[in-house]
Amino acid sequence: MKIIESPYFFISVLVILNLVIAFSLLPYPLKLNGDAPTYLAAMKFLQGREYDKADYDENMEVFLKTRILTTPLMLYSSIALGKLAGGEYNGMLLVNIVFYFLIIFIFYKLVYLIYQSHRTAFCGAVLFFTNYAMINYGVTYRTDIGGWFFFLLTTLLAVKFFNNPNNKKNYYLAILSASIGVLFKEYGALGMIPLGILILFLPENFLNRMKKILKAAVLFLIIPGFYHLFIYWRLGFSYLNWYGFSFKEVINNPAAPGIDWSFLLLIKILGWLFLAGWPIFIFGLYQEYRNFNKERAKILLAILPASVSFLAWPGLTQRIAFILVPWLAMISGYGLSRLKKKYLIAIILIIYVLINYLTRPWLMEIINI
């Protein structure tokens, strides 16, 4: 009975059910398309094995170097589990399933830490993990969910440090989390932004705050910095090469229709990204205004810049923009939690989930990835 009465029991059941439904009714995540073949080639390369170059285009060398540069820990984790699961793709899927459960748990803890309400954390978590992009790009043959996880983990630790600056452990753990996370996927570094902004909000003199931020930046760069230098030494390739390649391939390139930067495309992507959640988000913002909390506002403000960092990338895609969904979901969850009638909350969540599931078959045909 204690397990059933736990605030984590029902959400755990829904998390498992969501995964089962996704794999049963939504076959898209398990298709070997998009970036998936490039990750397989990179894993074979790291093991000293040949990959069939005929299966890839003339840009394969750039993609291979990029995967090794930006996702080494994800690649090696997939290789390791793949030895037990019967192949690299199976290993990657298992790693992502583990991250699926971990990221939802961390997100729940983050929302609870900010709002001190299990109802808010529950509502926010459901809005988060039933978002179609979580399944389409998370629990699949891609590497994004690992970066998302470390972004939220670092943010959680940063908020803990903000709430109790005397506990330096969370400060150092946040830095370590980002340093490791960025080697799973670039998103993993984004938690350093909330950490830096929250340090600026601390009630200390300006010089001390600047020292903390500078120290955090230096410590963060040690692990990924040495790794990037090593890759540049061995492969002659840096993140500037990857960004420059992406910029050239996307911006004003007729061969890459649908992802070139435009305000209209941004509106389309953001509209589809949260879909039925936008009215809930607007209501959540209204509730934040009505029940304004200065400390909570600081935390939400600190998380926002990292959440919109996808705007700095040359191409606009749903997958990259998903980094905004956690911020939208936590505010939306707060809005729902302010409703007094539980059945009304349940109805709204069910409608949100059904729209995500039912629009999925044709949704991916009219938007980019």
Coordinates of C-alpha atoms in Angstrom, one line a residue:
M1 CA 0.0 0.0 0.0
K2 CA 2.9 2.4 0.7
I3 CA 4.1 2.0 -2.8
I4 CA 0.7 2.7 -4.3
E5 CA 0.3 5.8 -2.0
S6 CA 3.6 7.2 -3.1
P7 CA 3.4 10.3 -5.3
Y8 CA 5.7 8.5 -7.7
F9 CA 3.6 5.4 -8.2
F10 CA 1.0 6.7 -10.7
I11 CA 3.4 8.8 -12.7
S12 CA 5.7 5.7 -13.0
V13 CA 2.8 3.6 -14.4
L14 CA 2.0 6.3 -16.9
V15 CA 5.7 6.6 -17.9
I16 CA 5.8 2.8 -18.7
L17 CA 2.5 2.9 -20.4
N18 CA 3.6 5.8 -22.6
L19 CA 6.7 3.9 -23.7
V20 CA 4.6 0.8 -24.5
I21 CA 2.1 2.8 -26.5
A22 CA 4.9 4.6 -28.3
F23 CA 6.6 1.3 -29.4
S24 CA 3.3 -0.4 -30.2
L25 CA 1.4 2.4 -32.1
L26 CA 4.1 4.8 -33.2
P27 CA 6.6 3.0 -35.4
Y28 CA 8.5 6.1 -36.6
P29 CA 11.1 6.2 -33.7
L30 CA 12.4 2.8 -34.7
K31 CA 13.0 3.6 -38.3
L32 CA 16.7 3.7 -39.3
N33 CA 16.6 7.1 -41.0
G34 CA 17.9 10.6 -40.5
D35 CA 21.1 10.7 -38.5
A36 CA 21.0 7.0 -37.4
P37 CA 23.3 5.6 -40.1
T38 CA 26.0 8.1 -39.3
Y39 CA 26.1 7.0 -35.7
L40 CA 26.5 3.4 -36.8
A41 CA 29.4 4.4 -39.0
A42 CA 31.0 6.3 -36.2
M43 CA 30.6 3.3 -33.8
K44 CA 32.2 1.0 -36.4
F45 CA 35.0 3.4 -37.0
L46 CA 35.8 3.6 -33.2
Q47 CA 36.0 -0.2 -33.1
G48 CA 38.4 -0.3 -36.0
R49 CA 35.8 -1.9 -38.3
E50 CA 34.9 -1.0 -41.9
Y51 CA 31.6 0.6 -42.8
D52 CA 30.1 0.5 -46.2
K53 CA 31.0 3.9 -47.7
A54 CA 28.6 3.2 -50.6
D55 CA 25.7 3.6 -48.2
Y56 CA 26.6 7.3 -47.5
D57 CA 26.9 10.5 -49.4
E58 CA 30.0 12.6 -50.0
N59 CA 29.6 14.4 -46.7
M60 CA 30.0 11.2 -44.7
E61 CA 33.5 12.1 -43.5
V62 CA 32.2 15.3 -41.9
F63 CA 29.3 13.5 -40.2
L64 CA 31.6 10.8 -38.9
K65 CA 34.1 13.2 -37.4
T66 CA 31.2 15.2 -35.9
R67 CA 29.7 12.2 -34.2
I68 CA 33.0 11.3 -32.7
L69 CA 33.6 14.9 -31.6
T70 CA 30.1 15.7 -30.1
T71 CA 28.8 12.3 -28.9
P72 CA 31.7 10.1 -27.8
L73 CA 30.2 8.9 -24.5
M74 CA 26.9 8.0 -26.2
L75 CA 28.8 6.1 -28.9
Y76 CA 30.9 4.1 -26.4
S77 CA 27.9 3.5 -24.2
S78 CA 26.0 2.1 -27.2
I79 CA 28.9 0.0 -28.2
A80 CA 29.2 -1.5 -24.7
L81 CA 25.5 -2.3 -24.4
G82 CA 25.4 -3.5 -28.0
K83 CA 27.8 -6.3 -27.1
L84 CA 25.1 -7.6 -24.8
A85 CA 22.1 -6.6 -26.9
G86 CA 23.1 -8.0 -30.3
G87 CA 24.4 -4.9 -32.1
E88 CA 25.2 -1.2 -31.9
Y89 CA 21.6 -0.1 -32.8
N90 CA 20.1 -2.2 -30.0
G91 CA 22.7 -0.8 -27.6
M92 CA 21.8 2.7 -28.6
L93 CA 18.1 2.0 -28.1
L94 CA 18.8 0.5 -24.6
V95 CA 20.9 3.6 -23.6
N96 CA 18.1 5.8 -24.7
I97 CA 15.4 3.8 -22.8
V98 CA 17.5 4.2 -19.7
F99 CA 17.7 8.0 -20.3
Y100 CA 14.0 8.1 -21.0
F101 CA 13.2 6.9 -17.4
L102 CA 16.0 9.0 -15.9
I103 CA 15.1 12.3 -17.6
I104 CA 11.4 12.0 -16.5
F105 CA 12.5 11.4 -12.9
I106 CA 14.9 14.3 -13.0
F107 CA 12.3 16.6 -14.6
Y108 CA 9.8 15.7 -11.9
K109 CA 12.3 16.4 -9.2
L110 CA 13.2 19.8 -10.8
V111 CA 9.6 20.9 -11.1
Y112 CA 8.9 19.8 -7.5
L113 CA 12.0 21.7 -6.3
I114 CA 10.8 24.9 -8.0
Y115 CA 7.1 24.7 -7.1
Q116 CA 7.1 22.5 -4.0
S117 CA 4.0 20.7 -5.2
H118 CA 3.6 17.1 -6.3
R119 CA 0.5 18.0 -8.3
T120 CA 2.5 20.6 -10.3
A121 CA 5.3 18.1 -10.8
F122 CA 2.9 15.5 -12.0
C123 CA 1.1 17.7 -14.4
G124 CA 4.3 19.1 -15.8
A125 CA 5.9 15.6 -16.2
V126 CA 2.9 14.3 -18.1
L127 CA 3.0 17.3 -20.5
F128 CA 6.7 16.7 -20.9
F129 CA 7.0 12.9 -21.5
T130 CA 3.9 12.6 -23.6
N131 CA 5.0 15.3 -26.0
Y132 CA 5.4 13.6 -29.4
A133 CA 8.9 14.8 -29.9
M134 CA 10.1 12.9 -26.8
I135 CA 9.3 9.6 -28.5
N136 CA 10.1 10.6 -32.0
Y137 CA 13.5 11.9 -31.2
G138 CA 14.3 10.6 -27.7
V139 CA 13.7 6.9 -27.4
T140 CA 15.1 6.0 -30.9
Y141 CA 18.3 5.6 -32.8
R142 CA 19.6 9.1 -32.1
T143 CA 21.6 10.7 -29.3
D144 CA 19.5 13.7 -28.3
I145 CA 17.9 12.4 -25.1
G146 CA 21.3 12.0 -23.3
G147 CA 22.0 15.7 -23.8
W148 CA 18.5 16.6 -22.7
F149 CA 19.0 14.6 -19.5
F150 CA 22.3 16.2 -18.5
F151 CA 20.8 19.7 -19.3
L152 CA 18.0 19.0 -16.8
L153 CA 20.3 17.3 -14.3
T154 CA 22.7 20.2 -14.3
T155 CA 19.8 22.7 -14.0
L156 CA 18.4 20.7 -11.0
L157 CA 21.8 20.9 -9.3
A158 CA 22.1 24.6 -10.1
V159 CA 18.7 25.3 -8.6
K160 CA 19.7 23.4 -5.5
F161 CA 22.9 25.5 -5.2
F162 CA 20.9 28.7 -5.7
N163 CA 18.5 27.7 -2.9
N164 CA 21.4 26.8 -0.6
P165 CA 24.7 28.5 -1.7
N166 CA 26.5 27.3 1.4
N167 CA 26.3 23.8 0.0
K168 CA 29.2 23.9 -2.5
K169 CA 28.6 20.2 -3.4
N170 CA 25.8 21.1 -5.8
Y171 CA 27.9 23.8 -7.4
Y172 CA 30.6 21.3 -8.3
L173 CA 28.2 18.5 -9.2
A174 CA 26.4 20.8 -11.6
I175 CA 29.7 21.6 -13.4
L176 CA 30.7 17.9 -13.5
S177 CA 27.3 17.0 -14.9
A178 CA 27.6 19.5 -17.7
S179 CA 31.2 18.4 -18.5
I180 CA 30.1 14.8 -18.8
G181 CA 26.8 15.6 -20.5
V182 CA 28.3 17.6 -23.4
L183 CA 30.2 14.5 -24.4
F184 CA 26.8 12.7 -24.8
K185 CA 25.4 15.6 -26.9
E186 CA 25.9 19.3 -27.1
Y187 CA 22.7 20.0 -25.2
G188 CA 24.5 18.6 -22.1
A189 CA 26.4 21.8 -21.7
L190 CA 23.4 24.1 -21.6
G191 CA 22.8 23.6 -17.9
M192 CA 25.9 25.9 -17.4
I193 CA 23.7 28.8 -18.5
P194 CA 21.1 28.5 -15.7
L195 CA 24.0 28.0 -13.2
G196 CA 25.7 31.2 -14.3
I197 CA 22.5 33.3 -14.2
L198 CA 21.5 31.9 -10.9
I199 CA 24.9 32.8 -9.5
L200 CA 24.3 36.3 -10.7
F201 CA 21.1 36.4 -8.6
L202 CA 22.9 35.4 -5.4
P203 CA 22.9 38.0 -2.6
E204 CA 26.7 38.4 -2.7
N205 CA 29.0 41.2 -3.9
F206 CA 29.6 41.4 -7.6
L207 CA 33.3 40.3 -7.5
N208 CA 32.5 37.1 -5.6
R209 CA 29.7 36.2 -8.1
M210 CA 32.1 36.8 -11.1
K211 CA 34.7 34.6 -9.4
K212 CA 32.2 31.8 -9.1
I213 CA 31.1 32.1 -12.7
L214 CA 34.7 32.2 -14.0
K215 CA 35.7 29.2 -11.8
A216 CA 32.7 27.3 -13.1
A217 CA 33.6 28.0 -16.7
V218 CA 37.2 27.0 -16.3
L219 CA 36.3 23.7 -14.4
F220 CA 33.6 22.9 -17.0
L221 CA 36.1 23.3 -19.9
I222 CA 38.7 20.9 -18.5
I223 CA 37.2 17.6 -19.7
P224 CA 35.5 18.6 -23.0
G225 CA 38.3 21.0 -23.7
F226 CA 41.0 18.4 -23.6
Y227 CA 38.8 16.0 -25.6
H228 CA 38.2 18.5 -28.3
L229 CA 41.9 19.4 -28.5
F230 CA 42.6 15.6 -28.8
I231 CA 40.2 15.2 -31.7
Y232 CA 41.6 18.2 -33.4
W233 CA 45.1 16.8 -33.1
R234 CA 44.0 13.3 -34.4
L235 CA 41.3 14.2 -36.9
G236 CA 42.0 17.9 -37.7
F237 CA 38.4 18.7 -37.0
S238 CA 36.7 21.1 -34.5
Y239 CA 33.2 22.3 -33.6
L240 CA 33.8 25.4 -35.7
N241 CA 34.2 23.1 -38.7
W242 CA 30.9 21.5 -37.9
Y243 CA 29.1 24.7 -37.3
G244 CA 30.5 26.2 -40.5
F245 CA 29.5 23.1 -42.5
S246 CA 26.0 23.3 -41.1
F247 CA 25.7 27.0 -41.9
K248 CA 26.8 26.5 -45.4
E249 CA 24.5 23.5 -46.0
V250 CA 21.4 25.1 -44.6
I251 CA 21.4 28.9 -45.0
N252 CA 20.1 29.9 -48.4
N253 CA 20.7 26.4 -49.7
P254 CA 18.0 25.3 -52.2
A255 CA 19.1 21.7 -51.6
A256 CA 18.0 21.9 -48.0
P257 CA 14.4 23.1 -48.2
G258 CA 12.2 23.3 -45.1
I259 CA 14.9 24.1 -42.4
D260 CA 16.4 27.3 -43.7
W261 CA 15.9 30.1 -41.1
S262 CA 12.7 32.2 -41.4
F263 CA 10.3 33.7 -39.0
L264 CA 7.4 31.8 -40.6
L265 CA 9.2 28.5 -40.1
L266 CA 9.9 29.4 -36.5
I267 CA 6.2 30.0 -35.9
K268 CA 5.4 26.7 -37.5
I269 CA 7.9 24.7 -35.6
L270 CA 6.9 26.3 -32.2
G271 CA 3.3 25.8 -33.0
W272 CA 3.6 22.1 -33.7
L273 CA 6.2 21.6 -30.9
F274 CA 3.8 22.1 -28.1
L275 CA 0.6 21.9 -30.1
A276 CA -2.4 21.5 -27.6
G277 CA -0.1 22.6 -24.8
W278 CA 0.0 26.3 -25.9
P279 CA -3.3 27.3 -24.3
I280 CA -2.3 25.5 -21.1
F281 CA 1.0 27.4 -21.2
I282 CA -0.7 30.8 -21.6
F283 CA -2.9 29.9 -18.6
G284 CA 0.2 28.9 -16.7
L285 CA 1.8 32.3 -17.4
Y286 CA -1.3 34.0 -16.2
Q287 CA -1.2 32.0 -13.0
E288 CA 2.5 32.9 -12.6
Y289 CA 1.5 36.5 -12.9
R290 CA -1.4 36.2 -10.4
N291 CA 0.7 34.3 -7.9
F292 CA 4.0 36.0 -8.5
N293 CA 6.9 34.6 -6.6
K294 CA 10.2 36.5 -6.9
E295 CA 12.5 33.6 -6.3
R296 CA 10.6 31.3 -8.6
A297 CA 10.6 34.0 -11.3
K298 CA 14.4 34.2 -11.0
I299 CA 14.8 30.4 -11.6
L300 CA 12.4 30.4 -14.5
L301 CA 14.2 33.4 -16.0
A302 CA 17.6 31.6 -15.5
I303 CA 16.4 28.5 -17.4
L304 CA 14.8 30.4 -20.4
P305 CA 18.0 31.4 -22.3
A306 CA 19.3 27.8 -22.5
S307 CA 15.8 26.7 -23.5
V308 CA 15.8 29.0 -26.6
S309 CA 19.4 28.4 -27.5
F310 CA 18.2 26.3 -30.4
L311 CA 17.8 29.7 -32.2
A312 CA 21.6 29.9 -32.5
W313 CA 21.7 26.8 -34.8
P314 CA 21.6 27.4 -38.5
G315 CA 18.8 25.0 -39.2
L316 CA 15.4 25.1 -37.5
T317 CA 14.0 21.7 -36.7
Q318 CA 11.5 20.2 -34.2
R319 CA 14.2 17.9 -32.8
I320 CA 16.6 20.7 -31.9
A321 CA 13.7 23.0 -30.6
F322 CA 12.6 20.3 -28.1
I323 CA 15.0 21.8 -25.6
L324 CA 12.3 24.4 -25.0
V325 CA 9.6 21.9 -24.0
P326 CA 10.8 21.3 -20.4
W327 CA 10.4 25.1 -19.7
L328 CA 7.0 25.2 -21.4
A329 CA 5.9 22.0 -19.5
M330 CA 6.8 23.2 -16.0
I331 CA 4.9 26.5 -16.4
S332 CA 2.0 24.7 -18.0
G333 CA 2.0 22.2 -15.2
Y334 CA 1.8 25.0 -12.7
G335 CA -1.2 26.4 -14.5
L336 CA -3.0 23.1 -14.5
S337 CA -2.2 22.5 -10.8
R338 CA -4.0 25.7 -9.9
L339 CA -7.3 24.3 -11.1
K340 CA -9.3 23.1 -8.1
K341 CA -11.2 20.3 -9.7
K342 CA -9.1 17.2 -10.3
Y343 CA -11.4 15.8 -13.0
L344 CA -10.9 18.9 -15.0
I345 CA -7.1 18.5 -14.8
A346 CA -7.5 14.9 -15.9
I347 CA -9.7 15.8 -18.9
I348 CA -7.2 18.5 -20.1
L349 CA -4.3 16.1 -19.8
I350 CA -6.1 13.3 -21.6
I351 CA -7.0 15.7 -24.4
Y352 CA -3.4 16.8 -24.7
V353 CA -2.1 13.2 -24.8
L354 CA -4.7 12.1 -27.3
I355 CA -3.9 15.0 -29.6
N356 CA -0.2 14.1 -29.4
Y357 CA -1.0 10.4 -30.2
L358 CA -3.7 10.9 -32.8
T359 CA -2.0 13.6 -34.8
R360 CA 1.2 11.7 -34.9
P361 CA 0.6 9.6 -38.1
W362 CA 0.2 12.7 -40.4
L363 CA 2.1 15.3 -38.3
M364 CA 5.5 14.1 -39.4
E365 CA 4.5 14.3 -43.0
I366 CA 4.0 18.0 -42.9
I367 CA 6.8 19.2 -40.6
N368 CA 10.5 18.9 -40.7
I369 CA 12.7 16.9 -38.4

